[in-house]
Amino acid sequence: MTKNRQVSTVSVMELKCFADVVAYLEGFLNLEKKTQHYTTREYRLDRMIALLDHVGNPQESFQSIHLAGSKGKGSTASFIASGLTAMGYKTGLYMSPHLVDYRERFTLSGTYFSDEALVRAGNLLKTSVGDFSFSDEWGETTPTTFELLTTYAYLLFKEEKCEWAVVETGLGGRLDATNTLQSSASVLCPIELEHTRILGSTIGEIASEKAKIIKAGQPVFIGLVPEEAKEVFLKECRKQRAKPFLLEELLAGYETRTTLEGERVTLAWSDGTEDRLLLSMKGSIQAQNVALALLTLRTLGLFGGRTIHALEANTVPGRFQQVAPSLYIDGAHTPASLSALTRSFDELYPSKDANVVIYGALEDKDHLHMAPIILQHFNKIIISRPGTFKKSDLQKLFSIFEALKAESRSTASIFLIEDNSQALEKAYMLKGEDGAILVCGSFYLGGGIAEALKRR
């Protein structure tokens, strides 16, 4: 049940600018800042359902496509949103986290809403939420920042009359705040071991959490996932009487090559047709992402003459993003995504001795499997802090690299430079004439380097 009381974090003052909106949202419990020590009651849907009901259920005003997965869901979501926009639909896109600007989380297919619209929705949220709190047998609680961010996105999309919304989960699926949507379709992206303290320690357990975004009777689009995950997804589809569409069955094969002009992708479909694309988003992983997006759009009848061009032009901050000559930023933070990224980077810049990597990862990431990948591809490595939003242990990360270097008898030069601005300056000093700088390991590190570049 719900109970009203005055919440100290809620100011009665009107929000005047988007910075005020962010400050209001950040005034609540922000679980995104945590890397461990979770409790099962922190992630829940009952409070989110009550909150949405309290503000008038804005999520019922538009059709939606819901995505979950360990990697690729942000890029796939943006491809789908750009395809919907190309069909003439006003489309909201909700993603997380952001690289530099909170506005990246809720956009019109990647384009920022006007400041007026953002502030107007913020004031509507604040007024609608009021002194809302939620009470049950565990006590009285207020919404989390992510629950309010999600509610804010839904209100913004409703107020700006979006016809469709493409929404990616923040974490997992079953208890994620976004799993309050009655979506028209579910999209399940590749699965890896991640957030094991919350989601489970096996691929099957993690897949079970993400499978819960599947809605009764609605189509489900499944990317190239491990067999263990596929079995879980198909079992949930049978339970929900939802029809699955598997990319591994409908895509006969694909080729991809990273070039300075973009990612050259050829998709061969099982019905004999073929798509050739030059994607603005570089990286071999984008071939799978765009294929899953195309499968979704075509199957739902949301494909038209402008779709391919829209997908080719689509970009997302922090996805193999070139932010300056010979400087690239990517949020890759799992072994598989890091392997794909470094292979694509090598295609553009094959000189291992001329290249530099600035790397930093949060304490809950798989350092023991990611560090060897970095050492395999780079001889000049700078460890730098991935922001202060979440906890990281740079000294421990540096020690892992040093131990691996000694074990493999590598000649790599490894530097620990916590400050992002100083790390960027050092990278430019180390970079060879024919080389480039790659920033990876965390979206928070990418954001920090992007800000350092602005100040440079």
Tab-separated table of C-alpha atoms in Angstrom:
chain	number	residue	atom	x	y	z
A	1	MET	CA	0.000	0.000	0.000
A	2	THR	CA	1.059	3.609	-0.286
A	3	LYS	CA	1.230	6.232	2.374
A	4	ASN	CA	1.812	9.974	2.086
A	5	ARG	CA	4.385	11.811	4.145
A	6	GLN	CA	6.779	14.701	3.555
A	7	VAL	CA	10.096	13.517	2.119
A	8	SER	CA	13.078	15.664	3.078
A	9	THR	CA	14.751	15.295	-0.322
A	10	VAL	CA	11.766	16.839	-2.124
A	11	SER	CA	11.930	20.616	-2.368
A	12	VAL	CA	8.807	22.650	-2.924
A	13	MET	CA	10.697	24.978	-5.260
A	14	GLU	CA	10.027	24.852	-8.995
A	15	LEU	CA	12.722	23.314	-11.168
A	16	LYS	CA	14.154	26.065	-13.380
A	17	CYS	CA	16.608	24.168	-15.603
A	18	PHE	CA	17.652	20.632	-16.462
A	19	ALA	CA	20.425	20.754	-13.844
A	20	ASP	CA	17.658	21.246	-11.271
A	21	VAL	CA	15.887	18.164	-12.661
A	22	VAL	CA	19.053	16.078	-12.272
A	23	ALA	CA	19.608	17.393	-8.731
A	24	TYR	CA	16.049	16.434	-7.795
A	25	LEU	CA	16.464	12.919	-9.215
A	26	GLU	CA	19.847	12.481	-7.532
A	27	GLY	CA	18.294	13.418	-4.192
A	28	PHE	CA	16.950	9.887	-3.835
A	29	LEU	CA	18.725	6.564	-3.216
A	30	ASN	CA	20.900	5.901	-6.263
A	31	LEU	CA	21.570	2.177	-6.609
A	32	GLU	CA	23.564	2.754	-9.810
A	33	LYS	CA	26.422	3.952	-7.607
A	34	LYS	CA	26.733	0.563	-5.922
A	35	THR	CA	29.003	-2.238	-7.114
A	36	GLN	CA	28.307	-4.735	-4.322
A	37	HIS	CA	26.530	-5.286	-0.981
A	38	TYR	CA	23.070	-5.431	-2.523
A	39	THR	CA	19.991	-6.622	-0.690
A	40	THR	CA	17.076	-8.393	-2.313
A	41	ARG	CA	14.612	-5.705	-1.171
A	42	GLU	CA	16.457	-2.878	-2.961
A	43	TYR	CA	15.382	-4.191	-6.370
A	44	ARG	CA	11.617	-4.627	-6.547
A	45	LEU	CA	8.656	-3.935	-8.798
A	46	ASP	CA	5.865	-3.398	-6.286
A	47	ARG	CA	7.087	0.085	-5.369
A	48	MET	CA	7.598	1.004	-9.040
A	49	ILE	CA	4.104	-0.191	-9.940
A	50	ALA	CA	2.660	1.890	-7.105
A	51	LEU	CA	4.694	4.916	-8.198
A	52	LEU	CA	3.484	4.693	-11.807
A	53	ASP	CA	-0.099	4.295	-10.639
A	54	HIS	CA	0.393	7.345	-8.399
A	55	VAL	CA	1.467	9.516	-11.367
A	56	GLY	CA	-1.191	8.228	-13.790
A	57	ASN	CA	0.568	5.339	-15.603
A	58	PRO	CA	2.180	7.381	-18.403
A	59	GLN	CA	3.708	4.204	-19.890
A	60	GLU	CA	0.259	3.269	-21.202
A	61	SER	CA	0.251	6.216	-23.630
A	62	PHE	CA	2.667	4.706	-26.192
A	63	GLN	CA	3.638	1.379	-27.727
A	64	SER	CA	6.983	0.000	-26.660
A	65	ILE	CA	9.783	-2.428	-27.445
A	66	HIS	CA	11.716	-3.696	-24.417
A	67	LEU	CA	15.329	-4.920	-24.493
A	68	ALA	CA	17.491	-6.880	-22.054
A	69	GLY	CA	20.911	-8.488	-22.313
A	70	SER	CA	24.498	-8.302	-21.127
A	71	LYS	CA	25.931	-6.491	-24.127
A	72	GLY	CA	24.703	-4.757	-27.257
A	73	LYS	CA	21.287	-3.774	-25.930
A	74	GLY	CA	22.014	-0.034	-26.076
A	75	SER	CA	23.221	-0.152	-29.675
A	76	THR	CA	20.408	-2.499	-30.704
A	77	ALA	CA	17.849	-0.244	-29.009
A	78	SER	CA	19.192	2.794	-30.851
A	79	PHE	CA	19.072	0.948	-34.190
A	80	ILE	CA	15.440	-0.018	-33.572
A	81	ALA	CA	14.533	3.523	-32.521
A	82	SER	CA	16.154	5.013	-35.614
A	83	GLY	CA	14.224	2.547	-37.763
A	84	LEU	CA	10.928	3.542	-36.146
A	85	THR	CA	11.759	7.204	-36.678
A	86	ALA	CA	12.500	6.506	-40.344
A	87	MET	CA	8.967	5.107	-40.611
A	88	GLY	CA	7.599	8.457	-39.437
A	89	TYR	CA	6.857	7.546	-35.833
A	90	LYS	CA	7.772	9.924	-33.029
A	91	THR	CA	9.969	7.610	-30.975
A	92	GLY	CA	11.368	7.945	-27.466
A	93	LEU	CA	14.564	6.087	-26.594
A	94	TYR	CA	15.436	5.300	-22.968
A	95	MET	CA	18.965	4.037	-22.240
A	96	SER	CA	21.491	3.908	-19.414
A	97	PRO	CA	24.025	4.842	-18.306
A	98	HIS	CA	24.946	8.140	-19.925
A	99	LEU	CA	28.454	8.987	-21.114
A	100	VAL	CA	28.673	12.718	-20.364
A	101	ASP	CA	25.180	14.193	-20.242
A	102	TYR	CA	22.098	12.865	-18.429
A	103	ARG	CA	20.044	13.880	-21.481
A	104	GLU	CA	21.591	10.941	-23.353
A	105	ARG	CA	19.300	8.636	-21.368
A	106	PHE	CA	15.993	9.880	-22.785
A	107	THR	CA	16.033	11.101	-26.371
A	108	LEU	CA	14.059	11.275	-29.580
A	109	SER	CA	15.968	8.424	-31.236
A	110	GLY	CA	19.264	9.937	-30.123
A	111	THR	CA	18.305	13.606	-30.500
A	112	TYR	CA	17.909	15.594	-27.304
A	113	PHE	CA	14.514	16.888	-26.304
A	114	SER	CA	14.348	20.659	-25.940
A	115	ASP	CA	15.371	22.078	-22.567
A	116	GLU	CA	11.842	23.412	-22.200
A	117	ALA	CA	10.384	19.926	-22.630
A	118	LEU	CA	12.885	18.396	-20.210
A	119	VAL	CA	12.201	20.965	-17.488
A	120	ARG	CA	8.442	20.816	-18.042
A	121	ALA	CA	8.490	17.036	-17.600
A	122	GLY	CA	10.701	17.404	-14.529
A	123	ASN	CA	8.237	19.734	-12.844
A	124	LEU	CA	5.380	17.437	-13.793
A	125	LEU	CA	7.252	14.525	-12.232
A	126	LYS	CA	8.005	16.432	-9.043
A	127	THR	CA	4.426	17.657	-8.702
A	128	SER	CA	2.963	14.234	-9.487
A	129	VAL	CA	5.271	12.365	-7.123
A	130	GLY	CA	4.772	14.888	-4.333
A	131	ASP	CA	5.445	13.225	-0.996
A	132	PHE	CA	4.818	9.705	-2.297
A	133	SER	CA	6.232	6.871	-0.231
A	134	PHE	CA	5.645	3.134	-0.208
A	135	SER	CA	4.882	0.985	2.833
A	136	ASP	CA	4.741	-2.769	3.238
A	137	GLU	CA	5.762	-5.356	5.828
A	138	TRP	CA	9.417	-4.329	5.391
A	139	GLY	CA	8.699	-0.727	6.292
A	140	GLU	CA	8.323	2.593	4.517
A	141	THR	CA	10.516	3.570	1.561
A	142	THR	CA	10.766	6.269	-1.108
A	143	PRO	CA	11.555	5.670	-4.798
A	144	THR	CA	15.112	5.153	-6.002
A	145	THR	CA	16.788	7.461	-8.496
A	146	PHE	CA	16.467	4.889	-11.276
A	147	GLU	CA	12.764	4.368	-10.571
A	148	LEU	CA	12.272	8.131	-10.850
A	149	LEU	CA	14.435	8.341	-13.980
A	150	THR	CA	12.269	5.662	-15.577
A	151	THR	CA	9.057	7.400	-14.501
A	152	TYR	CA	10.469	10.687	-15.791
A	153	ALA	CA	11.215	9.113	-19.188
A	154	TYR	CA	7.671	7.752	-19.423
A	155	LEU	CA	6.174	11.141	-18.490
A	156	LEU	CA	8.435	12.915	-20.973
A	157	PHE	CA	7.473	10.536	-23.790
A	158	LYS	CA	3.792	10.937	-22.956
A	159	GLU	CA	3.914	14.745	-22.751
A	160	GLU	CA	5.836	14.978	-26.034
A	161	LYS	CA	3.304	12.637	-27.675
A	162	CYS	CA	5.679	9.828	-28.605
A	163	GLU	CA	3.958	7.004	-30.458
A	164	TRP	CA	6.661	4.434	-29.698
A	165	ALA	CA	9.288	4.036	-27.000
A	166	VAL	CA	12.321	1.769	-27.176
A	167	VAL	CA	13.442	0.950	-23.649
A	168	GLU	CA	16.477	-0.968	-22.413
A	169	THR	CA	16.634	-2.470	-18.953
A	170	GLY	CA	18.992	-0.917	-16.456
A	171	LEU	CA	20.017	-4.188	-14.791
A	172	GLY	CA	18.719	-7.706	-15.271
A	173	GLY	CA	15.063	-7.747	-16.220
A	174	ARG	CA	12.789	-9.448	-13.722
A	175	LEU	CA	12.989	-6.730	-11.055
A	176	ASP	CA	14.178	-3.864	-13.234
A	177	ALA	CA	12.063	-0.705	-12.999
A	178	THR	CA	11.477	-0.826	-16.765
A	179	ASN	CA	9.726	-4.194	-16.463
A	180	THR	CA	6.512	-2.315	-15.803
A	181	LEU	CA	5.957	-1.941	-19.547
A	182	GLN	CA	3.363	-3.979	-21.381
A	183	SER	CA	5.589	-4.017	-24.423
A	184	SER	CA	4.629	-4.993	-27.964
A	185	ALA	CA	7.814	-7.029	-28.321
A	186	SER	CA	10.802	-8.176	-26.282
A	187	VAL	CA	14.369	-8.250	-27.576
A	188	LEU	CA	16.974	-10.407	-25.836
A	189	CYS	CA	20.577	-9.519	-26.624
A	190	PRO	CA	23.743	-11.609	-26.012
A	191	ILE	CA	24.339	-12.892	-22.476
A	192	GLU	CA	27.565	-12.948	-20.468
A	193	LEU	CA	28.470	-13.386	-16.828
A	194	GLU	CA	27.856	-9.944	-15.295
A	195	HIS	CA	26.470	-8.484	-12.068
A	196	THR	CA	26.787	-11.979	-10.627
A	197	ARG	CA	26.156	-10.770	-7.055
A	198	ILE	CA	22.637	-9.794	-8.125
A	199	LEU	CA	21.714	-11.828	-11.204
A	200	GLY	CA	23.336	-15.189	-10.511
A	201	SER	CA	26.640	-16.949	-11.085
A	202	THR	CA	25.789	-18.915	-14.246
A	203	ILE	CA	24.637	-18.027	-17.757
A	204	GLY	CA	21.381	-19.861	-17.073
A	205	GLU	CA	20.654	-17.914	-13.898
A	206	ILE	CA	21.389	-14.572	-15.565
A	207	ALA	CA	19.275	-15.536	-18.580
A	208	SER	CA	16.397	-16.416	-16.238
A	209	GLU	CA	16.427	-12.877	-14.838
A	210	LYS	CA	16.460	-11.302	-18.297
A	211	ALA	CA	13.835	-13.701	-19.710
A	212	LYS	CA	11.225	-12.199	-17.391
A	213	ILE	CA	10.751	-9.204	-19.707
A	214	ILE	CA	8.931	-11.596	-22.074
A	215	LYS	CA	5.238	-10.693	-22.159
A	216	ALA	CA	2.334	-13.056	-22.721
A	217	GLY	CA	1.466	-13.547	-26.375
A	218	GLN	CA	3.991	-10.992	-27.669
A	219	PRO	CA	6.836	-11.735	-30.134
A	220	VAL	CA	10.339	-12.285	-28.765
A	221	PHE	CA	13.536	-11.629	-30.736
A	222	ILE	CA	16.592	-13.533	-29.550
A	223	GLY	CA	20.131	-12.577	-30.537
A	224	LEU	CA	23.175	-14.818	-30.815
A	225	VAL	CA	23.238	-16.197	-27.275
A	226	PRO	CA	24.862	-19.237	-25.620
A	227	GLU	CA	22.906	-22.479	-25.803
A	228	GLU	CA	22.242	-22.383	-22.054
A	229	ALA	CA	20.647	-18.940	-22.363
A	230	LYS	CA	18.663	-19.924	-25.451
A	231	GLU	CA	17.072	-22.855	-23.636
A	232	VAL	CA	15.995	-20.548	-20.803
A	233	PHE	CA	14.541	-18.005	-23.217
A	234	LEU	CA	12.628	-20.610	-25.204
A	235	LYS	CA	11.239	-22.152	-22.010
A	236	GLU	CA	9.898	-18.758	-20.933
A	237	CYS	CA	8.447	-18.212	-24.424
A	238	ARG	CA	6.523	-21.480	-24.123
A	239	LYS	CA	5.319	-20.509	-20.665
A	240	GLN	CA	4.080	-17.115	-21.901
A	241	ARG	CA	2.802	-18.455	-25.261
A	242	ALA	CA	5.091	-15.917	-26.905
A	243	LYS	CA	6.465	-16.607	-30.382
A	244	PRO	CA	10.293	-16.619	-30.533
A	245	PHE	CA	12.334	-15.443	-33.515
A	246	LEU	CA	15.941	-16.636	-33.258
A	247	LEU	CA	18.649	-14.730	-35.082
A	248	GLU	CA	20.804	-17.863	-35.290
A	249	GLU	CA	18.082	-19.574	-37.364
A	250	LEU	CA	17.065	-16.639	-39.551
A	251	LEU	CA	20.525	-15.229	-40.291
A	252	ALA	CA	22.465	-17.627	-42.507
A	253	GLY	CA	25.733	-15.755	-42.000
A	254	TYR	CA	27.384	-12.371	-41.909
A	255	GLU	CA	30.643	-10.644	-42.756
A	256	THR	CA	31.952	-7.472	-41.178
A	257	ARG	CA	35.043	-5.313	-41.610
A	258	THR	CA	36.059	-2.204	-39.694
A	259	THR	CA	37.260	0.663	-41.886
A	260	LEU	CA	37.935	4.339	-41.301
A	261	GLU	CA	34.713	5.078	-43.227
A	262	GLY	CA	32.623	2.860	-40.957
A	263	GLU	CA	31.671	-0.763	-40.339
A	264	ARG	CA	31.081	-2.615	-43.628
A	265	VAL	CA	28.502	-5.302	-42.921
A	266	THR	CA	26.963	-7.959	-45.160
A	267	LEU	CA	24.023	-9.901	-43.747
A	268	ALA	CA	22.918	-13.089	-45.534
A	269	TRP	CA	19.423	-14.144	-44.458
A	270	SER	CA	18.058	-17.690	-44.534
A	271	ASP	CA	15.428	-16.705	-47.109
A	272	GLY	CA	18.181	-15.896	-49.621
A	273	THR	CA	18.042	-12.110	-49.302
A	274	GLU	CA	21.018	-9.973	-48.380
A	275	ASP	CA	21.635	-6.602	-46.756
A	276	ARG	CA	24.793	-4.554	-47.266
A	277	LEU	CA	25.363	-1.663	-44.877
A	278	LEU	CA	28.062	0.876	-44.107
A	279	LEU	CA	27.397	1.640	-40.442
A	280	SER	CA	28.555	4.880	-38.886
A	281	MET	CA	29.061	2.951	-35.628
A	282	LYS	CA	32.327	1.071	-35.989
A	283	GLY	CA	33.086	-2.292	-34.400
A	284	SER	CA	32.461	-5.879	-35.453
A	285	ILE	CA	29.879	-6.329	-32.680
A	286	GLN	CA	27.584	-3.890	-34.499
A	287	ALA	CA	26.956	-6.479	-37.215
A	288	GLN	CA	25.057	-8.657	-34.730
A	289	ASN	CA	23.314	-5.656	-33.213
A	290	VAL	CA	22.056	-4.281	-36.514
A	291	ALA	CA	20.987	-7.761	-37.640
A	292	LEU	CA	18.874	-8.206	-34.501
A	293	ALA	CA	17.362	-4.748	-35.009
A	294	LEU	CA	16.547	-5.499	-38.649
A	295	LEU	CA	14.958	-8.823	-37.713
A	296	THR	CA	12.794	-7.048	-35.141
A	297	LEU	CA	11.723	-4.207	-37.425
A	298	ARG	CA	10.948	-6.410	-40.424
A	299	THR	CA	9.011	-8.989	-38.427
A	300	LEU	CA	6.888	-6.285	-36.770
A	301	GLY	CA	6.150	-4.679	-40.148
A	302	LEU	CA	8.102	-1.547	-39.189
A	303	PHE	CA	10.504	-1.522	-42.139
A	304	GLY	CA	10.420	0.906	-45.054
A	305	GLY	CA	12.450	2.452	-47.833
A	306	ARG	CA	14.391	4.745	-45.491
A	307	THR	CA	15.188	2.143	-42.843
A	308	ILE	CA	18.603	1.012	-44.079
A	309	HIS	CA	19.842	4.591	-44.429
A	310	ALA	CA	18.619	5.386	-40.910
A	311	LEU	CA	20.469	2.398	-39.460
A	312	GLU	CA	23.635	3.346	-41.326
A	313	ALA	CA	23.520	6.903	-39.990
A	314	ASN	CA	22.736	5.872	-36.414
A	315	THR	CA	25.297	6.606	-33.685
A	316	VAL	CA	25.401	6.239	-29.901
A	317	PRO	CA	27.858	7.987	-27.557
A	318	GLY	CA	30.567	5.698	-26.237
A	319	ARG	CA	30.287	2.993	-28.886
A	320	PHE	CA	33.653	3.009	-30.693
A	321	GLN	CA	33.121	6.748	-30.880
A	322	GLN	CA	35.806	8.879	-32.488
A	323	VAL	CA	35.901	12.018	-30.342
A	324	ALA	CA	39.068	13.513	-31.870
A	325	PRO	CA	41.616	12.550	-34.526
A	326	SER	CA	43.116	9.210	-33.466
A	327	LEU	CA	41.127	9.137	-30.196
A	328	TYR	CA	38.320	6.625	-29.681
A	329	ILE	CA	36.012	5.919	-26.719
A	330	ASP	CA	34.099	2.700	-26.078
A	331	GLY	CA	32.246	1.455	-23.021
A	332	ALA	CA	33.245	-2.210	-23.495
A	333	HIS	CA	33.427	-3.766	-20.008
A	334	THR	CA	33.026	-7.522	-20.541
A	335	PRO	CA	35.592	-9.980	-21.959
A	336	ALA	CA	33.614	-10.731	-25.132
A	337	SER	CA	32.855	-7.097	-25.947
A	338	LEU	CA	36.454	-6.088	-25.185
A	339	SER	CA	37.791	-8.839	-27.470
A	340	ALA	CA	35.554	-7.698	-30.323
A	341	LEU	CA	36.506	-4.059	-29.759
A	342	THR	CA	40.257	-4.629	-29.736
A	343	ARG	CA	40.115	-6.782	-32.869
A	344	SER	CA	38.226	-4.033	-34.706
A	345	PHE	CA	40.645	-1.399	-33.407
A	346	ASP	CA	43.568	-3.455	-34.724
A	347	GLU	CA	41.977	-3.438	-38.178
A	348	LEU	CA	42.169	0.354	-38.211
A	349	TYR	CA	45.495	0.723	-36.423
A	350	PRO	CA	47.625	-2.430	-36.770
A	351	SER	CA	50.803	-1.010	-35.185
A	352	LYS	CA	50.779	-2.388	-31.642
A	353	ASP	CA	53.799	-0.295	-30.641
A	354	ALA	CA	52.237	2.971	-31.898
A	355	ASN	CA	48.900	2.545	-30.131
A	356	VAL	CA	47.959	3.474	-26.568
A	357	VAL	CA	45.069	2.264	-24.410
A	358	ILE	CA	43.588	4.139	-21.469
A	359	TYR	CA	41.814	1.489	-19.444
A	360	GLY	CA	39.782	1.520	-16.265
A	361	ALA	CA	37.068	-0.776	-14.945
A	362	LEU	CA	34.835	-0.840	-11.890
A	363	GLU	CA	35.632	-3.202	-9.036
A	364	ASP	CA	32.820	-5.626	-9.903
A	365	LYS	CA	34.088	-6.356	-13.437
A	366	ASP	CA	35.955	-9.435	-14.663
A	367	HIS	CA	39.493	-8.038	-14.404
A	368	LEU	CA	41.240	-11.411	-14.615
A	369	HIS	CA	39.833	-12.095	-18.092
A	370	MET	CA	39.898	-8.537	-19.453
A	371	ALA	CA	43.467	-7.597	-18.483
A	372	PRO	CA	45.054	-10.326	-20.686
A	373	ILE	CA	43.056	-9.041	-23.661
A	374	ILE	CA	44.478	-5.552	-23.158
A	375	LEU	CA	48.027	-6.915	-22.815
A	376	GLN	CA	47.613	-8.973	-25.970
A	377	HIS	CA	46.743	-5.928	-28.070
A	378	PHE	CA	48.691	-3.038	-26.497
A	379	ASN	CA	52.257	-2.361	-25.426
A	380	LYS	CA	51.424	1.050	-23.927
A	381	ILE	CA	48.791	0.823	-21.204
A	382	ILE	CA	47.514	3.575	-18.923
A	383	ILE	CA	45.290	2.650	-15.988
A	384	SER	CA	42.992	5.559	-15.085
A	385	ARG	CA	40.024	6.129	-12.815
A	386	PRO	CA	36.561	5.283	-14.266
A	387	GLY	CA	34.896	8.249	-12.596
A	388	THR	CA	33.784	8.450	-8.987
A	389	PHE	CA	30.155	7.478	-9.624
A	390	LYS	CA	30.919	3.865	-8.663
A	391	LYS	CA	33.738	2.274	-6.705
A	392	SER	CA	36.958	1.124	-8.372
A	393	ASP	CA	40.279	-0.185	-7.047
A	394	LEU	CA	42.974	1.080	-9.395
A	395	GLN	CA	45.903	-0.174	-7.337
A	396	LYS	CA	44.493	-3.699	-7.427
A	397	LEU	CA	43.867	-3.398	-11.176
A	398	PHE	CA	47.431	-2.136	-11.696
A	399	SER	CA	48.792	-5.075	-9.678
A	400	ILE	CA	46.844	-7.530	-11.841
A	401	PHE	CA	48.405	-6.048	-14.966
A	402	GLU	CA	51.902	-6.118	-13.466
A	403	ALA	CA	51.517	-9.759	-12.426
A	404	LEU	CA	50.247	-10.784	-15.855
A	405	LYS	CA	53.050	-8.847	-17.513
A	406	ALA	CA	55.662	-10.715	-15.479
A	407	GLU	CA	53.969	-14.066	-16.055
A	408	SER	CA	53.812	-13.583	-19.836
A	409	ARG	CA	57.216	-11.873	-20.038
A	410	SER	CA	55.550	-8.970	-21.800
A	411	THR	CA	57.547	-5.824	-22.551
A	412	ALA	CA	54.508	-3.577	-22.204
A	413	SER	CA	54.817	-0.247	-20.405
A	414	ILE	CA	52.074	0.112	-17.799
A	415	PHE	CA	51.270	3.400	-16.078
A	416	LEU	CA	48.882	4.178	-13.217
A	417	ILE	CA	47.548	7.709	-13.716
A	418	GLU	CA	44.330	8.224	-11.795
A	419	ASP	CA	43.512	11.705	-13.110
A	420	ASN	CA	41.814	11.460	-16.525
A	421	SER	CA	43.280	14.718	-17.848
A	422	GLN	CA	46.804	13.656	-16.961
A	423	ALA	CA	46.172	10.209	-18.422
A	424	LEU	CA	45.063	11.746	-21.700
A	425	GLU	CA	48.157	13.973	-21.853
A	426	LYS	CA	50.402	10.969	-21.220
A	427	ALA	CA	48.604	8.993	-23.941
A	428	TYR	CA	49.272	11.713	-26.497
A	429	MET	CA	52.944	11.724	-25.476
A	430	LEU	CA	53.180	7.942	-25.914
A	431	LYS	CA	51.199	7.621	-29.153
A	432	GLY	CA	53.215	6.899	-32.272
A	433	GLU	CA	52.736	8.757	-35.539
A	434	ASP	CA	50.732	5.954	-37.113
A	435	GLY	CA	48.911	4.988	-33.935
A	436	ALA	CA	45.769	5.930	-32.041
A	437	ILE	CA	44.401	6.045	-28.504
A	438	LEU	CA	41.605	3.729	-27.343
A	439	VAL	CA	39.680	4.451	-24.139
A	440	CYS	CA	37.729	1.465	-22.806
A	441	GLY	CA	36.648	-0.553	-19.787
A	442	SER	CA	33.866	1.704	-18.527
A	443	PHE	CA	31.363	4.261	-19.796
A	444	TYR	CA	32.337	6.348	-16.772
A	445	LEU	CA	35.983	6.392	-17.891
A	446	GLY	CA	34.855	7.310	-21.402
A	447	GLY	CA	32.866	10.201	-20.003
A	448	GLY	CA	35.813	11.362	-17.918
A	449	ILE	CA	38.176	11.341	-20.903
A	450	ALA	CA	35.581	13.131	-23.047
A	451	GLU	CA	35.373	15.859	-20.407
A	452	ALA	CA	39.187	16.000	-20.212
A	453	LEU	CA	39.297	16.427	-23.980
A	454	LYS	CA	36.960	19.433	-23.739
A	455	ARG	CA	39.253	21.060	-21.187
A	456	ARG	CA	42.406	20.249	-23.136
